[in-house]
Short mmCIF file of C-alpha atoms in Angstrom, two decimals:
data_model
loop_
_atom_site.label_atom_id
_atom_site.label_comp_id
_atom_site.label_asym_id
_atom_site.label_seq_id
_atom_site.Cartn_x
_atom_site.Cartn_y
_atom_site.Cartn_z
CA MET A 1 -124.89 105.53 -49.20
CA GLU A 2 -124.90 102.14 -47.62
CA LEU A 3 -128.61 101.88 -48.73
CA SER A 4 -127.74 102.50 -52.35
CA ASN A 5 -125.14 99.81 -52.41
CA ILE A 6 -127.45 97.20 -51.25
CA TYR A 7 -130.06 98.29 -53.96
CA LEU A 8 -127.36 98.27 -56.35
CA ALA A 9 -126.30 94.83 -54.96
CA ILE A 10 -130.07 93.63 -55.36
CA ILE A 11 -130.35 94.87 -58.87
CA LEU A 12 -127.15 93.17 -60.01
CA THR A 13 -128.23 89.85 -58.34
CA GLY A 14 -131.42 90.02 -60.06
CA ALA A 15 -129.96 90.85 -63.45
CA LEU A 16 -127.30 87.85 -63.19
CA ALA A 17 -130.49 85.58 -62.20
CA VAL A 18 -132.43 86.98 -65.11
CA ILE A 19 -129.38 86.23 -67.34
CA PHE A 20 -128.81 82.78 -65.97
CA LEU A 21 -132.43 81.67 -66.53
CA ILE A 22 -132.23 83.36 -70.00
CA PHE A 23 -129.13 81.25 -70.79
CA TYR A 24 -130.44 78.00 -69.15
CA VAL A 25 -133.94 78.26 -71.11
CA PHE A 26 -131.55 78.60 -74.27
CA PHE A 27 -129.32 75.82 -73.33
CA LEU A 28 -132.54 73.39 -72.92
CA LYS A 29 -133.80 74.45 -76.27
CA ILE A 30 -130.46 73.60 -77.86
CA LYS A 31 -130.38 70.41 -75.85
CA GLU A 32 -133.74 69.41 -77.33
CA LYS A 33 -132.82 70.43 -80.73
CA THR A 34 -129.67 68.38 -80.50
CA PHE A 35 -131.60 65.27 -79.31
CA LEU A 36 -134.28 65.81 -82.00
CA ASN A 37 -131.45 66.08 -84.64
CA ARG A 38 -129.62 63.00 -83.52
CA SER A 39 -133.13 61.05 -83.58
CA MET A 40 -133.80 62.22 -87.20
CA ASN A 41 -130.34 60.86 -88.07
CA LEU A 42 -130.96 57.52 -86.87
CA VAL A 43 -131.08 54.53 -89.27
CA LEU A 44 -133.41 51.66 -88.34
CA PHE A 45 -132.58 47.81 -89.04
CA SER A 46 -134.59 44.71 -88.57
CA VAL A 47 -132.94 41.59 -87.53
CA ALA A 48 -134.19 37.94 -88.03
CA LEU A 49 -132.11 34.78 -87.05
CA PRO A 50 -132.71 31.17 -88.37
CA GLN A 51 -134.17 28.90 -85.44
CA ARG A 52 -131.27 27.31 -83.60
CA ILE A 53 -132.22 23.77 -84.55
CA GLU A 54 -129.21 21.92 -85.50
CA LYS A 55 -128.53 19.37 -82.74
CA ASP A 56 -124.80 18.94 -83.74
CA LYS A 57 -124.22 22.58 -83.71
CA GLN A 58 -126.44 23.52 -80.64
CA VAL A 59 -124.99 26.24 -78.45
CA SER A 60 -125.87 26.27 -74.78
CA LEU A 61 -127.75 29.11 -73.16
CA GLU A 62 -124.98 30.50 -71.12
CA GLU A 63 -122.74 30.28 -74.42
CA PHE A 64 -125.18 32.08 -76.43
CA LEU A 65 -125.83 34.85 -73.73
CA LYS A 66 -122.01 35.46 -73.17
CA THR A 67 -121.82 36.07 -76.98
CA SER A 68 -124.59 38.98 -76.42
CA GLN A 69 -122.36 40.31 -73.33
CA GLN A 70 -119.23 40.41 -75.60
CA PHE A 71 -121.36 42.09 -78.09
CA TYR A 72 -122.36 44.90 -75.85
CA SER A 73 -118.97 45.02 -74.42
CA SER A 74 -117.85 45.73 -78.02
CA LEU A 75 -120.28 48.77 -78.19
CA ALA A 76 -118.67 50.44 -75.21
CA GLY A 77 -116.05 52.39 -77.33
CA ILE A 78 -118.63 54.03 -79.44
CA LYS A 79 -118.45 57.61 -78.06
CA GLU A 80 -119.14 61.14 -79.18
CA SER A 81 -116.09 62.56 -80.94
CA ASP A 82 -117.09 66.00 -80.28
CA SER A 83 -115.88 67.09 -76.83
CA LEU A 84 -118.25 69.78 -76.45
CA LYS A 85 -121.15 67.62 -77.50
CA LYS A 86 -119.94 64.96 -75.30
CA ILE A 87 -119.87 67.05 -72.22
CA PHE A 88 -123.02 68.95 -72.86
CA PHE A 89 -124.98 66.33 -74.55
CA GLY A 90 -123.58 62.86 -73.55
CA ASN A 91 -122.48 60.05 -75.95
CA PRO A 92 -124.95 59.15 -78.86
CA ALA A 93 -127.23 56.25 -78.01
CA ILE A 94 -127.79 52.86 -79.70
CA VAL A 95 -131.48 51.65 -79.58
CA PHE A 96 -132.67 47.91 -79.41
CA GLU A 97 -136.48 47.20 -79.73
CA ILE A 98 -138.68 44.26 -79.58
CA ALA A 99 -142.25 44.96 -81.20
CA VAL A 100 -145.52 43.71 -82.35
CA HIS A 101 -146.92 45.82 -85.08
CA ARG A 102 -150.75 47.02 -84.82
CA VAL A 103 -151.37 44.91 -87.77
CA GLY A 104 -149.90 41.29 -87.64
CA GLU A 105 -148.92 38.87 -84.93
CA GLN A 106 -145.13 38.29 -85.81
CA ILE A 107 -142.55 39.56 -83.24
CA HIS A 108 -139.90 41.92 -84.85
CA PHE A 109 -136.45 42.73 -83.68
CA TYR A 110 -134.71 46.15 -84.45
CA PHE A 111 -131.82 48.11 -83.75
CA ALA A 112 -131.43 52.04 -84.51
CA CYS A 113 -128.07 53.89 -84.42
CA PRO A 114 -126.43 57.17 -86.05
CA ARG A 115 -126.14 57.17 -89.71
CA ASN A 116 -122.43 57.66 -89.35
CA ILE A 117 -121.79 54.55 -87.47
CA ALA A 118 -124.57 52.22 -88.97
CA SER A 119 -122.06 50.18 -90.94
CA MET A 120 -119.87 49.72 -87.95
CA VAL A 121 -122.74 48.62 -85.77
CA GLU A 122 -123.94 46.35 -88.44
CA LYS A 123 -120.68 44.69 -88.82
CA GLU A 124 -120.53 44.20 -84.88
CA VAL A 125 -124.04 42.32 -85.15
CA LEU A 126 -122.79 40.18 -87.92
CA GLY A 127 -119.73 39.47 -86.08
CA PHE A 128 -121.45 37.89 -83.25
CA TRP A 129 -124.43 36.45 -85.18
CA PRO A 130 -123.10 35.62 -88.56
CA LYS A 131 -126.37 34.15 -89.59
CA ALA A 132 -128.38 37.08 -88.88
CA GLN A 133 -130.32 38.57 -91.60
CA ILE A 134 -130.28 42.62 -91.30
CA GLN A 135 -132.14 44.80 -93.38
CA GLN A 136 -132.50 48.51 -93.25
CA THR A 137 -136.25 49.48 -92.93
CA SER A 138 -138.78 52.06 -92.54
CA ASP A 139 -140.65 52.78 -89.30
CA TYR A 140 -143.19 50.88 -87.82
CA ASN A 141 -146.69 51.36 -85.93
CA ILE A 142 -147.91 49.79 -82.69
CA PHE A 143 -150.29 52.45 -81.97
CA ASN A 144 -154.35 51.80 -82.55
CA PRO A 145 -155.37 55.14 -83.94
CA THR A 146 -158.95 54.84 -82.43
CA GLY A 147 -157.96 52.87 -79.38
CA PHE A 148 -155.87 53.42 -76.11
CA SER A 149 -152.12 53.52 -75.59
CA VAL A 150 -150.16 53.32 -72.41
CA ALA A 151 -146.60 53.36 -71.32
CA ALA A 152 -144.29 53.24 -68.55
CA SER A 153 -140.45 53.78 -68.15
CA ALA A 154 -138.01 51.86 -65.80
CA CYS A 155 -135.40 52.63 -63.14
CA LEU A 156 -133.52 51.02 -60.58
CA LYS A 157 -135.06 50.59 -56.93
CA LYS A 158 -131.55 50.88 -55.22
CA SER A 159 -128.10 52.27 -56.02
CA LEU A 160 -126.87 52.25 -59.39
CA ALA A 161 -123.76 50.24 -58.39
CA LEU A 162 -125.70 47.37 -57.30
CA PRO A 163 -126.54 44.65 -60.02
CA LEU A 164 -129.52 42.90 -61.21
CA LYS A 165 -129.52 39.15 -62.01
CA THR A 166 -127.43 38.71 -64.71
CA PHE A 167 -128.03 35.62 -67.54
CA GLN A 168 -125.56 33.56 -65.33
CA ASP A 169 -128.44 33.34 -62.79
CA PHE A 170 -130.91 31.95 -65.02
CA GLY A 171 -131.78 28.40 -66.14
CA THR A 172 -133.79 29.56 -69.11
CA ASP A 173 -133.80 32.29 -71.52
CA PRO A 174 -135.14 35.30 -69.58
CA LEU A 175 -136.05 36.69 -72.99
CA SER A 176 -138.86 33.96 -73.57
CA SER A 177 -140.99 35.45 -70.59
CA ILE A 178 -140.98 38.79 -72.49
CA THR A 179 -141.65 37.48 -76.00
CA SER A 180 -144.51 35.27 -74.59
CA VAL A 181 -146.40 38.39 -73.52
CA LEU A 182 -146.30 39.58 -77.05
CA THR A 183 -147.40 36.26 -78.30
CA LYS A 184 -150.82 36.71 -77.04
CA LEU A 185 -151.62 40.16 -78.58
CA ALA A 186 -154.53 39.96 -81.33
CA LYS A 187 -153.83 39.95 -85.04
CA GLU A 188 -155.02 43.51 -85.40
CA ASP A 189 -155.88 46.38 -83.33
CA GLU A 190 -153.11 45.32 -80.76
CA GLY A 191 -149.54 46.44 -80.44
CA ALA A 192 -146.69 46.78 -78.10
CA ALA A 193 -143.03 47.47 -77.96
CA ILE A 194 -139.89 47.15 -75.57
CA GLN A 195 -137.56 50.05 -76.28
CA ILE A 196 -133.94 50.02 -74.71
CA LEU A 197 -131.56 52.94 -75.56
CA ILE A 198 -127.83 52.37 -74.51
CA ARG A 199 -124.78 54.67 -74.38
CA PRO A 200 -121.57 54.37 -72.37
CA THR A 201 -121.96 55.98 -68.87
CA ARG A 202 -119.95 58.76 -67.86
CA LYS A 203 -121.24 58.64 -64.33
CA PRO A 204 -118.78 57.62 -61.69
CA VAL A 205 -120.13 54.18 -61.06
CA GLU A 206 -116.94 52.56 -60.14
CA LYS A 207 -116.21 55.28 -57.58
CA ILE A 208 -119.63 54.71 -56.04
CA GLY A 209 -119.07 50.97 -55.99
CA ARG A 210 -115.69 51.05 -54.15
CA LYS A 211 -117.32 53.44 -51.55
CA MET A 212 -119.96 50.96 -51.01
CA ILE A 213 -117.45 48.13 -50.77
CA ASP A 214 -115.18 50.26 -48.08
CA SER A 215 -118.21 50.98 -46.13
CA ILE A 216 -118.85 47.25 -45.60
CA TYR A 217 -115.38 46.65 -44.46
CA LYS A 218 -115.53 49.69 -42.24
CA SER A 219 -118.63 48.24 -40.43
CA ILE A 220 -116.36 45.22 -39.41
CA LYS A 221 -114.47 45.80 -35.94
CA LYS A 222 -111.33 44.50 -36.02
CA PRO A 223 -110.64 42.42 -32.81
CA PRO A 224 -107.89 44.06 -30.76
CA ASP A 225 -104.55 42.16 -30.24
CA SER A 226 -104.88 42.68 -26.30
CA ALA A 227 -107.10 44.51 -24.15
CA LYS A 228 -107.31 45.50 -20.37
CA PRO A 229 -110.02 44.60 -18.23
CA SER A 230 -111.23 48.18 -17.77
CA ASP A 231 -111.54 48.45 -21.66
CA LEU A 232 -113.59 45.24 -21.92
CA LEU A 233 -116.09 46.57 -19.12
CA LYS A 234 -116.40 49.77 -21.06
CA LYS A 235 -117.00 48.00 -24.40
CA GLU A 236 -119.74 45.87 -22.91
CA LYS A 237 -121.91 49.06 -22.71
CA GLU A 238 -121.29 50.03 -26.09
CA PRO A 239 -123.30 48.47 -29.33
CA GLN A 240 -121.15 45.49 -30.47
CA LEU A 241 -120.16 45.32 -34.23
CA PRO A 242 -119.57 42.37 -36.05
CA THR A 243 -115.86 41.05 -36.31
CA GLU A 244 -116.11 39.52 -39.68
CA ILE A 245 -118.00 39.75 -43.04
CA SER A 246 -121.19 37.93 -43.33
CA PRO A 247 -121.91 35.53 -46.22
CA ASN A 248 -124.48 38.24 -47.44
CA GLN A 249 -121.82 41.08 -47.13
CA GLN A 250 -119.19 39.17 -49.07
CA LYS A 251 -121.78 38.43 -51.77
CA THR A 252 -122.69 41.99 -51.99
CA ILE A 253 -118.84 42.90 -52.35
CA ASN A 254 -118.42 40.27 -55.01
CA ALA A 255 -121.67 41.49 -57.01
CA ILE A 256 -120.40 45.02 -56.89
CA SER A 257 -117.08 44.34 -57.90
CA GLU A 258 -118.03 42.25 -60.77
CA LYS A 259 -120.54 45.02 -62.12
CA ILE A 260 -118.14 47.73 -61.88
CA SER A 261 -115.46 45.68 -63.60
CA GLN A 262 -117.46 45.37 -66.96
CA PRO A 263 -118.45 48.14 -69.38
CA LEU A 264 -121.34 50.12 -68.18
CA PHE A 265 -124.03 51.73 -69.85
CA ASP A 266 -126.65 54.84 -69.39
CA VAL A 267 -129.69 52.82 -70.28
CA ASN A 268 -133.47 53.88 -70.81
CA LEU A 269 -136.20 50.99 -70.83
CA ARG A 270 -139.76 51.93 -72.09
CA VAL A 271 -142.50 49.64 -72.65
CA LEU A 272 -145.62 50.42 -74.37
CA ALA A 273 -148.98 49.07 -75.37
CA SER A 274 -152.02 49.72 -77.49
CA ALA A 275 -155.22 48.27 -78.03
CA PRO A 276 -159.05 48.91 -78.75
CA THR A 277 -159.87 49.38 -75.00
CA LYS A 278 -158.19 50.98 -72.17
CA GLU A 279 -158.46 47.90 -70.08
CA LYS A 280 -156.88 45.75 -72.46
CA ALA A 281 -154.01 48.14 -73.06
CA GLU A 282 -153.28 48.19 -69.25
CA GLN A 283 -153.34 44.38 -69.34
CA ILE A 284 -150.74 44.24 -71.79
CA LEU A 285 -148.62 46.57 -70.41
CA LEU A 286 -148.76 44.86 -66.82
CA GLY A 287 -147.67 41.57 -68.52
CA LEU A 288 -144.55 43.48 -70.09
CA LYS A 289 -143.90 45.13 -66.67
CA SER A 290 -144.51 41.77 -64.66
CA ALA A 291 -141.91 39.96 -67.20
CA PHE A 292 -139.00 42.19 -65.97
CA ASP A 293 -139.81 41.24 -62.19
CA GLN A 294 -137.35 38.04 -63.04
CA PHE A 295 -134.36 40.38 -63.14
CA SER A 296 -134.88 41.48 -59.44
CA HIS A 297 -132.25 40.30 -57.27
CA PRO A 298 -133.37 39.58 -53.78
CA LEU A 299 -129.98 40.99 -52.11
CA PHE A 300 -129.04 43.77 -54.53
CA ASN A 301 -131.38 45.57 -56.96
CA GLN A 302 -134.57 45.40 -59.06
CA ILE A 303 -136.38 47.00 -62.08
CA VAL A 304 -139.36 49.28 -60.94
CA PHE A 305 -141.64 51.01 -63.45
CA ARG A 306 -142.89 54.45 -63.38
CA LYS A 307 -146.35 54.72 -64.95
CA ASN A 308 -147.07 57.91 -66.68
CA PHE A 309 -150.61 58.77 -65.18
CA LEU A 310 -150.62 62.57 -66.25
CA ALA A 311 -151.68 63.01 -70.03
CA LYS A 312 -148.73 65.37 -70.62
CA SER A 313 -146.24 62.71 -69.22
CA LEU A 314 -147.71 60.10 -71.48
CA LYS A 315 -147.72 62.24 -74.56
CA LYS A 316 -144.01 63.05 -73.83
CA ASN A 317 -143.30 59.31 -73.29
CA PHE A 318 -144.81 58.43 -76.51
CA TYR A 319 -142.76 61.24 -78.12
CA LEU A 320 -139.65 59.95 -76.67
CA PHE A 321 -140.49 56.26 -78.08
CA SER A 322 -141.10 57.60 -81.47
CA PHE A 323 -138.40 59.73 -81.84
CA ARG A 324 -136.17 57.37 -79.78
CA ILE A 325 -134.59 60.20 -77.60
CA PHE A 326 -132.56 59.46 -74.75
CA ASN A 327 -134.05 60.86 -71.41
CA ASN A 328 -131.54 61.79 -68.58
CA SER A 329 -134.23 61.59 -65.89
CA GLU A 330 -135.18 58.10 -66.45
CA SER A 331 -131.45 56.85 -66.87
CA MET A 332 -130.31 53.59 -65.17
CA VAL A 333 -126.91 52.16 -65.14
CA LEU A 334 -126.38 48.57 -66.43
CA SER A 335 -123.47 46.47 -67.13
CA ALA A 336 -122.84 44.42 -70.41
CA ALA A 337 -123.95 41.12 -68.48
CA GLU A 338 -127.19 42.64 -67.23
CA LEU A 339 -127.92 43.77 -70.84
CA ALA A 340 -127.25 40.40 -72.13
CA GLY A 341 -130.19 38.95 -70.28
CA ILE A 342 -132.60 41.78 -70.96
CA PHE A 343 -132.30 42.07 -74.83
CA HIS A 344 -130.34 39.79 -77.20
CA PHE A 345 -131.30 38.48 -80.88
CA PRO A 346 -133.41 35.39 -80.76
#
């Protein structure tokens, strides 16, 4: 009788495992279809701004990038209205891109967003850049059909609560280092793009950040008000903890506090390059990746790129780029201030 109960338990466990597997595969299919439907519903806009050459109205770099930070903060309220979709599929993403087409040398700036919020996002852009020339456009092509194409996706090296350098840390516009790589592309048969997808995060970043701050404070040993000689002899044998916060620890506390106090976004960052030869495509990609080294902070965090060596992974990255699909496995969390330095309209 006991043996039959064991067999029954094994059969039931196996059946539940099969049902769960079927449900999981079905959920992944639905999820993929939902993301694809979202991408098919995106509207693409090109953005151009006149050169800031009027000396009497010249705006400082910090003021200009502060505007970008405020722009990103304004996007933090754009969330999925359907509660179930929000739980299972997350918030919809807004996409920002810098690209040089396969034919032509001009550097183009784009944003793409769901059709139902396109008017609102366009108004937000114009609210912060009133002179922007925004035009709905068809998709573009960076790929050389007879050449080679490569791609890489970014992630944070350390905890998502630790910040990168923000625009306040730069004396010159960090975007210029990125666009300078694009200015070197040939007029024909070479193309490249930087794609950034953002959406308001649901990750408990503030909680993670506060835990990190608490752990720093806990590592500080409070000096006792009074101690017996015998206690002092015992403590000589114990490892001595610092009795006050070091300058670097204080900087870390301040940096984490600053980041988690801002609007935070899940971010996908992709760089792609295409050229007649593999060596040239790799060279362009390396230049783009190197341009993001400037955002690395020696004390806190840095951007690292995962190159897609396998053909299957590379194909998937091209697919995600082309359809502007958010990939959870490539997600990093950045603040509005961090994003302002990485991408803004010129």
